[in-house]
Amino acid sequence: MTHPAQPKASHFINGAYVEDTSGTPIPVIYAATGEEIATVYAATPAIVEQALTSAQAAQKIWAKTAPTERGRVLRRAADIMRERNHDLSVLETYDTGKPLQETLVADATSGADALEYFGGLAASLTGEHIPLGEDWVYTIREPLGLCVGIGAWNYPTQIACWKGAPALACGNSMVFKPSETTPLCALKVAEILIEAGAPAGLFNVVQGMGEVGGQLVTDPRVDKVSLTGSVPTGKKVYAAAAEGMKHVTMELGGKSPMLVFEDADIENAISGAINGNFYSSGQVCSNGTRVFVHKDIKEKFLARLAERTATAKLGDPMDEEVNFGPMVTENQMNIVLGYIEKGKAEGARLICGGGRAEMDGYYVQPTVFADVTDDMTIAREEIFGPVMCVLDFDSEDEVVARANDTEFGLSAGVFTKDFTRAHRVIGQLEAGSCFINSYNDAPVEAPFGGVKASGVGRENSKEAIKHFSQVKSVYVRMGDCEAAF
Ligand code: NAD
């Protein structure tokens, strides 16, 4: 019997599901059981061509559609997503393995927030009038044209919407390629946009590995590429886009610091560390995986952290009591287990966890290492799994310098009751998305993105508009045009 997660076809192009079984088969494995629940096929060149051609045609229609109407379509799509939140969350759980307890509140809901927010902004995207005495300049905010979105596997619905909603609000079209690991959810976003009244071809979804991504990025018809992925992929995609002078947004990896000062509310700081390391089983780009704890409170922090981590409920992700799911794939589980072994070998002190959980599926125990030093592999490389590194520090200047000593710069958090210190420290941290006495909040109203190797550009908020539109300036001379001869 066909599994309920199996989509009608692999791709969604020009308003309809499209299949081409001559592409490479991509099995969809449910991470909680290891069972194959669906198959899609990588896009062939013919499929990529259909997607780009129809998106280019739809963009022309959409750019001429009144912005208020564009906004209405996006807001209707948001309403449909909210109405179907339960089914979409179940699908997200099948796609990623994340517990339903999380997907019910963090995925389709976050996607709907983006559609609603950018739908609301669509009609207010205007240029300006710049007086020059008699003459004047006016500006027109124009769409970029045809955009490509490429997703990572941790938030398949959210990533499709965080890219699609601002792109469409600005009058662009998008061809979206989900991660080959989680190909299911973006198809639903495409389906819902059509139901909400978007023209056929405006938001197409094609499946495939990096090769299909590469074809999209290098196509001369494409004006902009927005990638969510790892730093090595980001470097390749950025370089390929540069060849065609295309606009880019790069949402990449991190090894973000969380600083817990001696005056912090310890329970609160532990909540932040748990959210910033174990949510989605640690598969979150902005996670605060280097937890610097002041040496005076370190042992108290570790003891209570271990107590609270022991209460994590691992199990069937569809059981709403379960709050900790498996790694997305067997491969990712093995990568994370490899880092745990490295942590042990390099001399970090294991506080809790430390291996695979004894159950079916790709579960890794929530793991905490203490006495981690800056040079250890687990403190330097992005693990993308539930492995928290606790490092100690003495002084504010020292911890700021150590927190910044990394190629990454996605996020940073500070826990302290001293607000002067909080702002002073945040001001010095090299990161794009920061938190004070909290961690990993990502409302659509706030800009999201990284500095240094963690990325270029910002998603969400009004900032995203700048990355999906461009300004034309028009000089208007009211008198005669003077010339030298
Ligand atoms: P990945 O870099 O392996 O793949 C990301 C996407 O890029 C996939 O869809 C993949 O098929 C595609 N791709 C790979 N090579 C390509 C190429 N040459 N040309 C075009 N496309 C190509 O990342 P992943 O393993 O799917 O996701 C995990 C990574 O993503 C982590 O590093 C994580 O930190 C990062 N991430 C960042 C954010 C953020 O917003 N900053 C969010 C989630 C995940």
Short mmCIF file of C-alpha atoms and ligand atoms in Angstrom, two decimals:
data_model
loop_
_atom_site.label_atom_id
_atom_site.label_comp_id
_atom_site.label_asym_id
_atom_site.label_seq_id
_atom_site.Cartn_x
_atom_site.Cartn_y
_atom_site.Cartn_z
CA MET A 1 0.00 0.00 0.00
CA THR A 2 1.24 3.48 -0.81
CA HIS A 3 2.41 5.38 2.24
CA PRO A 4 0.41 8.58 2.94
CA ALA A 5 3.65 10.59 2.61
CA GLN A 6 4.14 9.56 -1.04
CA PRO A 7 3.48 12.66 -3.19
CA LYS A 8 1.37 12.45 -6.36
CA ALA A 9 4.51 13.12 -8.40
CA SER A 10 8.05 14.35 -7.84
CA HIS A 11 7.84 17.90 -9.13
CA PHE A 12 5.31 20.71 -9.08
CA ILE A 13 5.56 22.83 -12.23
CA ASN A 14 3.25 25.30 -13.91
CA GLY A 15 0.43 24.66 -11.47
CA ALA A 16 0.47 20.86 -11.53
CA TYR A 17 2.31 17.75 -10.34
CA VAL A 18 4.73 16.49 -12.97
CA GLU A 19 6.58 13.18 -13.11
CA ASP A 20 9.60 11.99 -15.04
CA THR A 21 10.74 8.61 -13.81
CA SER A 22 13.84 8.71 -15.99
CA GLY A 23 15.53 10.87 -13.32
CA THR A 24 17.64 9.28 -10.56
CA PRO A 25 15.33 7.78 -7.89
CA ILE A 26 15.58 9.46 -4.49
CA PRO A 27 14.25 7.32 -1.63
CA VAL A 28 12.60 9.13 1.26
CA ILE A 29 13.49 7.37 4.51
CA TYR A 30 11.53 7.96 7.74
CA ALA A 31 14.29 8.65 10.25
CA ALA A 32 12.37 7.22 13.20
CA THR A 33 12.15 3.73 11.68
CA GLY A 34 14.57 3.56 8.76
CA GLU A 35 11.61 2.59 6.56
CA GLU A 36 11.36 3.85 2.96
CA ILE A 37 8.10 5.81 2.84
CA ALA A 38 8.26 7.45 -0.57
CA THR A 39 10.29 7.82 -3.75
CA VAL A 40 10.81 10.88 -5.90
CA TYR A 41 12.94 11.26 -9.01
CA ALA A 42 15.65 13.86 -9.56
CA ALA A 43 14.76 16.42 -12.21
CA THR A 44 16.02 15.63 -15.70
CA PRO A 45 17.20 18.52 -17.89
CA ALA A 46 13.73 18.50 -19.51
CA ILE A 47 12.06 19.01 -16.11
CA VAL A 48 14.48 21.81 -15.17
CA GLU A 49 13.69 23.45 -18.50
CA GLN A 50 9.92 23.26 -17.91
CA ALA A 51 10.35 24.74 -14.45
CA LEU A 52 12.47 27.67 -15.62
CA THR A 53 10.38 28.43 -18.71
CA SER A 54 7.09 28.47 -16.85
CA ALA A 55 8.54 30.48 -13.95
CA GLN A 56 9.88 33.08 -16.35
CA ALA A 57 6.48 33.40 -18.05
CA ALA A 58 4.59 33.56 -14.73
CA GLN A 59 6.90 36.27 -13.42
CA LYS A 60 5.92 38.59 -16.28
CA ILE A 61 2.23 38.23 -15.35
CA TRP A 62 2.88 38.52 -11.62
CA ALA A 63 5.01 41.66 -11.94
CA LYS A 64 2.05 43.35 -13.61
CA THR A 65 -0.38 42.20 -10.92
CA ALA A 66 -1.36 44.93 -8.46
CA PRO A 67 0.74 44.52 -5.29
CA THR A 68 -2.41 44.49 -3.13
CA GLU A 69 -3.61 41.45 -5.07
CA ARG A 70 -0.19 39.79 -4.73
CA GLY A 71 -0.44 40.33 -1.00
CA ARG A 72 -3.93 38.84 -0.92
CA VAL A 73 -2.72 35.66 -2.61
CA LEU A 74 0.08 35.26 -0.06
CA ARG A 75 -2.24 35.91 2.86
CA ARG A 76 -4.76 33.37 1.54
CA ALA A 77 -1.93 30.85 1.28
CA ALA A 78 -1.05 31.61 4.93
CA ASP A 79 -4.65 30.93 5.98
CA ILE A 80 -4.73 27.62 4.11
CA MET A 81 -1.45 26.57 5.74
CA ARG A 82 -2.80 27.34 9.19
CA GLU A 83 -6.04 25.42 8.50
CA ARG A 84 -4.00 22.39 7.42
CA ASN A 85 -1.34 22.75 10.09
CA HIS A 86 -1.91 19.29 11.54
CA ASP A 87 -1.55 17.40 8.24
CA LEU A 88 1.38 19.55 7.16
CA SER A 89 3.08 18.94 10.50
CA VAL A 90 2.64 15.17 10.18
CA LEU A 91 4.23 15.37 6.72
CA GLU A 92 7.08 17.50 8.09
CA THR A 93 7.66 14.83 10.73
CA TYR A 94 7.77 12.11 8.06
CA ASP A 95 10.14 14.24 5.97
CA THR A 96 12.58 15.13 8.77
CA GLY A 97 11.90 12.86 11.77
CA LYS A 98 11.39 15.91 14.01
CA PRO A 99 8.82 15.30 16.78
CA LEU A 100 5.25 16.34 16.06
CA GLN A 101 5.39 18.32 19.30
CA GLU A 102 7.82 20.62 17.46
CA THR A 103 6.47 20.52 13.92
CA LEU A 104 2.97 21.51 15.09
CA VAL A 105 4.33 24.86 16.29
CA ALA A 106 7.50 25.58 14.29
CA ASP A 107 7.14 24.65 10.64
CA ALA A 108 3.90 25.25 8.71
CA THR A 109 3.10 27.91 11.33
CA SER A 110 6.40 29.68 10.67
CA GLY A 111 5.83 29.33 6.92
CA ALA A 112 2.36 30.84 7.32
CA ASP A 113 3.84 33.71 9.34
CA ALA A 114 6.21 34.50 6.46
CA LEU A 115 3.42 34.35 3.86
CA GLU A 116 1.22 36.59 6.01
CA TYR A 117 3.99 39.07 6.86
CA PHE A 118 5.27 39.51 3.31
CA GLY A 119 1.71 39.44 1.97
CA GLY A 120 1.05 42.39 4.26
CA LEU A 121 4.14 44.23 3.04
CA ALA A 122 3.55 43.69 -0.69
CA ALA A 123 1.41 46.78 -1.25
CA SER A 124 3.72 49.09 0.66
CA LEU A 125 6.83 48.47 -1.45
CA THR A 126 7.27 51.81 -3.14
CA GLY A 127 10.05 54.00 -4.44
CA GLU A 128 10.72 57.56 -3.37
CA HIS A 129 10.71 61.08 -4.70
CA ILE A 130 14.00 62.96 -4.33
CA PRO A 131 13.72 66.71 -4.94
CA LEU A 132 16.71 68.49 -6.55
CA GLY A 133 15.36 72.02 -6.72
CA GLU A 134 13.75 72.27 -10.13
CA ASP A 135 14.73 68.79 -11.27
CA TRP A 136 13.95 65.63 -9.40
CA VAL A 137 14.68 61.94 -9.17
CA TYR A 138 12.21 59.21 -8.50
CA THR A 139 12.98 55.59 -7.73
CA ILE A 140 11.08 52.44 -8.60
CA ARG A 141 11.45 49.30 -6.51
CA GLU A 142 11.49 46.51 -9.09
CA PRO A 143 11.54 42.72 -8.77
CA LEU A 144 14.77 40.92 -9.65
CA GLY A 145 12.95 38.47 -11.95
CA LEU A 146 13.38 34.72 -11.73
CA CYS A 147 14.76 33.53 -8.38
CA VAL A 148 16.06 30.12 -7.38
CA GLY A 149 15.69 28.84 -3.82
CA ILE A 150 17.74 25.87 -2.60
CA GLY A 151 16.94 24.32 0.77
CA ALA A 152 18.63 22.37 3.56
CA TRP A 153 16.92 19.40 5.21
CA ASN A 154 16.17 20.63 8.69
CA TYR A 155 13.19 22.96 8.02
CA PRO A 156 11.77 22.02 4.59
CA THR A 157 8.45 23.90 4.89
CA GLN A 158 9.90 26.91 6.65
CA ILE A 159 12.80 27.34 4.22
CA ALA A 160 10.49 27.16 1.18
CA CYS A 161 8.27 29.87 2.69
CA TRP A 162 11.06 32.08 4.07
CA LYS A 163 12.45 32.26 0.54
CA GLY A 164 9.24 32.09 -1.49
CA ALA A 165 7.15 34.63 0.45
CA PRO A 166 9.48 37.67 0.15
CA ALA A 167 10.42 36.72 -3.42
CA LEU A 168 6.78 36.61 -4.49
CA ALA A 169 5.80 39.72 -2.50
CA CYS A 170 8.37 41.69 -4.51
CA GLY A 171 6.98 40.45 -7.84
CA ASN A 172 9.49 37.67 -8.56
CA SER A 173 8.87 34.03 -9.41
CA MET A 174 10.77 31.15 -7.83
CA VAL A 175 11.99 27.71 -8.73
CA PHE A 176 12.66 25.92 -5.45
CA LYS A 177 14.82 22.83 -5.03
CA PRO A 178 14.38 21.18 -1.65
CA SER A 179 17.15 19.13 -0.09
CA GLU A 180 17.21 15.63 -1.59
CA THR A 181 16.91 14.35 2.00
CA THR A 182 13.54 16.07 2.62
CA PRO A 183 11.77 16.48 -0.73
CA LEU A 184 8.13 16.27 0.43
CA CYS A 185 7.04 19.47 2.18
CA ALA A 186 7.89 22.11 -0.43
CA LEU A 187 5.49 20.40 -2.86
CA LYS A 188 2.64 21.22 -0.47
CA VAL A 189 3.70 24.87 -0.34
CA ALA A 190 3.58 25.00 -4.16
CA GLU A 191 0.15 23.32 -4.19
CA ILE A 192 -1.22 25.76 -1.59
CA LEU A 193 0.02 28.84 -3.45
CA ILE A 194 -1.88 27.72 -6.55
CA GLU A 195 -5.00 27.11 -4.48
CA ALA A 196 -4.60 30.63 -3.06
CA GLY A 197 -4.65 32.11 -6.57
CA ALA A 198 -1.01 32.38 -7.64
CA PRO A 199 -0.52 32.10 -11.40
CA ALA A 200 0.67 28.70 -12.65
CA GLY A 201 4.48 28.60 -12.75
CA LEU A 202 5.04 31.29 -10.14
CA PHE A 203 6.42 28.89 -7.53
CA ASN A 204 7.73 25.65 -8.98
CA VAL A 205 9.39 22.81 -7.09
CA VAL A 206 11.92 20.47 -8.67
CA GLN A 207 13.74 17.62 -6.95
CA GLY A 208 17.35 16.63 -7.15
CA MET A 209 20.80 16.56 -5.68
CA GLY A 210 23.48 19.26 -5.89
CA GLU A 211 23.77 18.68 -9.63
CA VAL A 212 20.21 19.92 -10.25
CA GLY A 213 20.94 22.85 -7.92
CA GLY A 214 23.99 23.60 -10.05
CA GLN A 215 21.94 23.61 -13.26
CA LEU A 216 19.52 26.11 -11.75
CA VAL A 217 22.25 28.37 -10.35
CA THR A 218 24.14 28.61 -13.64
CA ASP A 219 21.15 29.12 -15.94
CA PRO A 220 21.38 32.57 -17.56
CA ARG A 221 17.65 33.19 -17.08
CA VAL A 222 18.05 33.12 -13.30
CA ASP A 223 18.55 36.48 -11.59
CA LYS A 224 18.94 35.51 -7.94
CA VAL A 225 19.94 32.51 -5.87
CA SER A 226 19.00 32.04 -2.24
CA LEU A 227 20.66 29.05 -0.58
CA THR A 228 20.28 27.53 2.86
CA GLY A 229 23.03 25.00 3.40
CA SER A 230 26.53 24.35 4.63
CA VAL A 231 29.51 26.68 4.22
CA PRO A 232 31.28 24.45 1.63
CA THR A 233 28.13 24.34 -0.53
CA GLY A 234 27.67 28.09 -0.01
CA LYS A 235 31.15 28.78 -1.36
CA LYS A 236 30.45 26.74 -4.50
CA VAL A 237 27.02 28.24 -5.13
CA TYR A 238 28.19 31.79 -4.44
CA ALA A 239 31.06 31.36 -6.92
CA ALA A 240 28.77 29.87 -9.58
CA ALA A 241 26.28 32.72 -9.12
CA ALA A 242 29.07 35.29 -9.34
CA GLU A 243 29.98 33.98 -12.78
CA GLY A 244 26.58 35.20 -14.00
CA MET A 245 26.64 38.33 -11.74
CA LYS A 246 23.50 37.06 -9.98
CA HIS A 247 22.19 38.34 -6.66
CA VAL A 248 22.64 35.95 -3.74
CA THR A 249 21.46 35.26 -0.24
CA MET A 250 23.53 32.69 1.64
CA GLU A 251 22.15 31.21 4.88
CA LEU A 252 24.93 28.90 5.98
CA GLY A 253 26.27 27.05 8.99
CA GLY A 254 27.50 28.16 12.38
CA LYS A 255 29.30 27.32 15.61
CA SER A 256 27.62 29.98 17.65
CA PRO A 257 28.61 31.04 21.16
CA MET A 258 26.30 31.36 24.15
CA LEU A 259 27.83 33.30 27.07
CA VAL A 260 26.56 32.60 30.58
CA PHE A 261 27.86 35.14 33.10
CA GLU A 262 28.15 34.50 36.84
CA ASP A 263 25.07 36.63 37.63
CA ALA A 264 22.80 34.83 35.12
CA ASP A 265 19.58 33.14 36.18
CA ILE A 266 20.92 29.60 35.90
CA GLU A 267 17.60 27.88 35.20
CA ASN A 268 16.93 30.35 32.42
CA ALA A 269 20.41 29.96 30.95
CA ILE A 270 20.00 26.17 31.00
CA SER A 271 16.67 26.55 29.16
CA GLY A 272 18.50 28.64 26.55
CA ALA A 273 21.27 26.04 26.26
CA ILE A 274 18.72 23.22 25.88
CA ASN A 275 16.76 25.13 23.22
CA GLY A 276 19.97 26.12 21.48
CA ASN A 277 21.41 22.60 21.37
CA PHE A 278 18.70 19.97 21.54
CA TYR A 279 15.71 21.42 19.67
CA SER A 280 15.28 19.49 16.40
CA SER A 281 17.89 17.13 17.86
CA GLY A 282 20.49 19.84 17.38
CA GLN A 283 19.92 20.18 13.63
CA VAL A 284 19.57 23.96 13.68
CA CYS A 285 22.05 26.26 11.96
CA SER A 286 21.89 29.02 14.59
CA ASN A 287 22.45 26.70 17.56
CA GLY A 288 24.61 27.99 20.42
CA THR A 289 26.86 24.96 20.49
CA ARG A 290 29.76 26.60 22.32
CA VAL A 291 28.32 27.34 25.76
CA PHE A 292 30.81 29.49 27.68
CA VAL A 293 29.95 29.34 31.40
CA HIS A 294 31.69 31.50 34.00
CA LYS A 295 33.96 29.28 36.12
CA ASP A 296 32.25 30.29 39.40
CA ILE A 297 28.93 28.75 38.35
CA LYS A 298 30.16 26.03 36.01
CA GLU A 299 29.68 22.97 38.23
CA LYS A 300 26.26 24.12 39.43
CA PHE A 301 25.26 24.74 35.80
CA LEU A 302 26.49 21.31 34.68
CA ALA A 303 24.81 19.41 37.52
CA ARG A 304 21.42 20.96 36.85
CA LEU A 305 21.84 20.69 33.07
CA ALA A 306 22.50 16.96 33.40
CA GLU A 307 19.41 16.56 35.62
CA ARG A 308 17.20 18.36 33.13
CA THR A 309 18.68 16.64 30.06
CA ALA A 310 17.92 13.25 31.64
CA THR A 311 14.20 14.10 31.36
CA ALA A 312 14.29 14.44 27.53
CA LYS A 313 11.67 12.11 26.07
CA LEU A 314 13.02 10.15 23.09
CA GLY A 315 10.66 8.00 21.07
CA ASP A 316 8.03 7.87 18.34
CA PRO A 317 8.02 11.39 16.86
CA MET A 318 4.27 11.10 16.17
CA ASP A 319 3.63 10.79 19.92
CA GLU A 320 3.05 14.35 21.05
CA GLU A 321 4.65 13.62 24.43
CA VAL A 322 7.98 12.93 22.70
CA ASN A 323 10.26 15.97 22.59
CA PHE A 324 13.45 14.57 21.11
CA GLY A 325 13.61 12.84 17.72
CA PRO A 326 16.17 11.08 15.56
CA MET A 327 18.86 12.51 13.27
CA VAL A 328 17.51 13.10 9.77
CA THR A 329 19.53 10.26 8.18
CA GLU A 330 21.76 7.36 9.11
CA ASN A 331 24.66 9.26 7.56
CA GLN A 332 24.04 12.33 9.72
CA MET A 333 23.79 10.07 12.78
CA ASN A 334 27.18 8.55 11.95
CA ILE A 335 28.74 11.99 11.46
CA VAL A 336 27.47 13.08 14.88
CA LEU A 337 28.60 9.83 16.56
CA GLY A 338 32.03 10.38 14.99
CA TYR A 339 32.24 13.83 16.60
CA ILE A 340 31.22 12.38 19.97
CA GLU A 341 34.06 9.85 19.76
CA LYS A 342 36.44 12.66 18.81
CA GLY A 343 35.30 14.67 21.85
CA LYS A 344 36.05 11.71 24.12
CA ALA A 345 39.41 11.07 22.45
CA GLU A 346 40.47 14.70 22.68
CA GLY A 347 39.85 14.71 26.44
CA ALA A 348 36.53 16.49 26.93
CA ARG A 349 34.60 15.39 30.06
CA LEU A 350 31.37 13.60 29.15
CA ILE A 351 28.53 14.84 31.37
CA CYS A 352 25.63 12.97 29.78
CA GLY A 353 24.65 11.10 26.63
CA GLY A 354 27.61 10.10 24.52
CA GLY A 355 26.25 7.59 22.03
CA ARG A 356 23.43 6.15 19.98
CA ALA A 357 20.13 5.66 21.80
CA GLU A 358 19.10 2.01 22.02
CA MET A 359 16.02 2.05 19.82
CA ASP A 360 15.07 1.76 16.15
CA GLY A 361 15.78 4.79 14.00
CA TYR A 362 18.70 7.18 13.92
CA TYR A 363 18.61 8.47 17.49
CA VAL A 364 21.63 10.04 19.16
CA GLN A 365 21.41 10.76 22.90
CA PRO A 366 21.43 14.41 23.92
CA THR A 367 25.09 14.81 24.80
CA VAL A 368 26.96 17.35 26.94
CA PHE A 369 30.73 17.69 27.10
CA ALA A 370 32.42 19.88 29.75
CA ASP A 371 36.01 21.11 30.04
CA VAL A 372 36.00 21.65 26.29
CA THR A 373 38.91 23.78 25.11
CA ASP A 374 38.93 26.14 22.14
CA ASP A 375 41.23 23.96 20.04
CA MET A 376 39.18 20.74 20.26
CA THR A 377 37.52 19.59 17.04
CA ILE A 378 34.10 19.54 18.74
CA ALA A 379 34.56 23.24 19.62
CA ARG A 380 35.63 24.28 16.14
CA GLU A 381 33.50 22.37 13.63
CA GLU A 382 29.76 22.47 13.08
CA ILE A 383 28.39 19.11 14.27
CA PHE A 384 24.70 19.63 13.41
CA GLY A 385 23.52 17.22 16.06
CA PRO A 386 22.70 17.14 19.79
CA VAL A 387 26.21 17.75 21.12
CA MET A 388 26.67 20.66 23.53
CA CYS A 389 30.18 21.85 24.36
CA VAL A 390 30.59 23.65 27.69
CA LEU A 391 33.72 25.80 28.00
CA ASP A 392 34.73 27.85 31.07
CA PHE A 393 35.85 31.44 31.22
CA ASP A 394 37.11 34.02 33.69
CA SER A 395 36.65 37.50 32.30
CA GLU A 396 34.42 39.37 29.90
CA ASP A 397 37.22 40.46 27.55
CA GLU A 398 38.58 36.93 27.39
CA VAL A 399 35.22 35.34 26.58
CA VAL A 400 34.36 37.88 23.89
CA ALA A 401 37.69 37.27 22.14
CA ARG A 402 37.26 33.49 22.34
CA ALA A 403 33.63 33.63 21.22
CA ASN A 404 34.71 35.55 18.10
CA ASP A 405 37.63 33.25 17.32
CA THR A 406 35.82 31.24 14.63
CA GLU A 407 35.24 31.46 10.88
CA PHE A 408 31.47 31.43 11.53
CA GLY A 409 29.24 34.28 12.65
CA LEU A 410 25.60 33.24 12.55
CA SER A 411 24.25 33.74 16.08
CA ALA A 412 25.29 34.58 19.63
CA GLY A 413 23.57 34.74 23.01
CA VAL A 414 24.30 36.37 26.35
CA PHE A 415 22.79 35.40 29.70
CA THR A 416 23.24 37.98 32.48
CA LYS A 417 21.11 40.15 34.76
CA ASP A 418 23.43 43.11 34.10
CA PHE A 419 21.85 44.85 31.13
CA THR A 420 24.75 47.22 30.61
CA ARG A 421 27.02 44.25 30.21
CA ALA A 422 24.52 42.44 27.98
CA HIS A 423 24.45 45.28 25.44
CA ARG A 424 28.19 45.94 25.71
CA VAL A 425 28.99 42.28 24.99
CA ILE A 426 26.41 41.86 22.22
CA GLY A 427 27.89 44.96 20.58
CA GLN A 428 31.25 43.19 20.33
CA LEU A 429 30.12 39.75 19.20
CA GLU A 430 30.59 38.97 15.51
CA ALA A 431 27.19 37.48 14.68
CA GLY A 432 24.12 38.39 12.66
CA SER A 433 21.32 37.12 14.93
CA CYS A 434 21.78 37.72 18.66
CA PHE A 435 19.81 37.03 21.82
CA ILE A 436 19.79 38.45 25.35
CA ASN A 437 18.51 36.06 28.02
CA SER A 438 17.01 33.87 25.33
CA TYR A 439 18.13 31.69 22.45
CA ASN A 440 16.98 30.79 18.91
CA ASP A 441 13.85 32.90 18.66
CA ALA A 442 13.21 33.56 14.96
CA PRO A 443 10.08 35.66 14.48
CA VAL A 444 9.44 36.74 10.88
CA GLU A 445 9.60 40.39 11.99
CA ALA A 446 13.32 40.07 12.89
CA PRO A 447 16.14 39.93 10.34
CA PHE A 448 17.85 36.55 10.24
CA GLY A 449 21.29 35.74 8.82
CA GLY A 450 24.99 35.57 9.44
CA VAL A 451 28.27 37.40 9.12
CA LYS A 452 31.72 36.02 8.18
CA ALA A 453 31.51 32.51 6.67
CA SER A 454 27.91 32.07 7.94
CA GLY A 455 26.41 34.01 5.10
CA VAL A 456 25.49 36.98 3.02
CA GLY A 457 22.18 38.85 3.13
CA ARG A 458 19.25 38.54 5.49
CA GLU A 459 15.99 36.59 5.48
CA ASN A 460 12.75 37.73 7.11
CA SER A 461 11.75 41.27 8.15
CA LYS A 462 11.88 44.30 5.89
CA GLU A 463 15.56 43.48 5.25
CA ALA A 464 14.55 40.54 3.04
CA ILE A 465 12.82 42.95 0.66
CA LYS A 466 16.22 44.51 -0.15
CA HIS A 467 17.48 41.11 -1.20
CA PHE A 468 14.57 40.31 -3.52
CA SER A 469 14.19 43.68 -5.26
CA GLN A 470 16.30 46.38 -6.82
CA VAL A 471 15.93 50.10 -7.22
CA LYS A 472 15.76 51.92 -10.52
CA SER A 473 16.46 55.63 -10.29
CA VAL A 474 15.04 58.06 -12.82
CA TYR A 475 16.43 61.59 -13.20
CA VAL A 476 13.82 64.05 -14.47
CA ARG A 477 15.14 67.28 -15.96
CA MET A 478 12.53 70.04 -16.07
CA GLY A 479 14.63 72.49 -18.14
CA ASP A 480 16.96 72.08 -21.10
CA CYS A 481 19.75 69.58 -21.20
CA GLU A 482 23.15 71.40 -21.21
CA ALA A 483 26.03 70.04 -23.31
CA ALA A 484 29.68 71.09 -23.76
CA PHE A 485 29.37 71.34 -27.51
P1 NAD B 1 24.15 21.09 2.10
O1 NAD B 1 25.05 22.26 1.95
O2 NAD B 1 24.71 19.75 1.96
O3 NAD B 1 22.97 21.19 1.02
C1 NAD B 1 22.12 22.30 0.94
C2 NAD B 1 21.41 22.29 -0.40
O4 NAD B 1 22.33 22.62 -1.43
C3 NAD B 1 20.80 20.95 -0.81
O5 NAD B 1 19.55 21.19 -1.39
C4 NAD B 1 21.78 20.43 -1.83
O6 NAD B 1 21.20 19.55 -2.77
C5 NAD B 1 22.22 21.71 -2.50
N1 NAD B 1 23.51 21.65 -3.18
C6 NAD B 1 24.60 20.92 -2.85
N2 NAD B 1 25.61 21.18 -3.71
C7 NAD B 1 25.16 22.10 -4.59
C8 NAD B 1 25.74 22.76 -5.71
N3 NAD B 1 26.99 22.54 -6.09
N4 NAD B 1 24.98 23.66 -6.38
C9 NAD B 1 23.73 23.92 -5.99
N5 NAD B 1 23.12 23.32 -4.95
C10 NAD B 1 23.82 22.41 -4.25
O7 NAD B 1 23.43 21.32 3.49
P2 NAD B 1 22.48 20.31 4.30
O8 NAD B 1 23.34 19.19 4.75
O9 NAD B 1 21.26 20.04 3.53
O10 NAD B 1 22.06 21.21 5.54
C11 NAD B 1 22.85 21.38 6.66
C12 NAD B 1 23.62 22.67 6.59
O11 NAD B 1 22.76 23.76 6.33
C13 NAD B 1 24.31 23.01 7.88
O12 NAD B 1 25.61 23.51 7.65
C14 NAD B 1 23.46 24.10 8.48
O13 NAD B 1 24.10 24.93 9.38
C15 NAD B 1 22.98 24.81 7.26
N6 NAD B 1 21.74 25.53 7.54
C16 NAD B 1 21.76 26.90 7.58
C17 NAD B 1 20.61 27.59 7.87
C18 NAD B 1 20.60 29.10 7.93
O14 NAD B 1 19.53 29.67 7.81
N7 NAD B 1 21.72 29.77 8.08
C19 NAD B 1 19.43 26.91 8.13
C20 NAD B 1 19.44 25.51 8.08
C21 NAD B 1 20.60 24.84 7.77
#
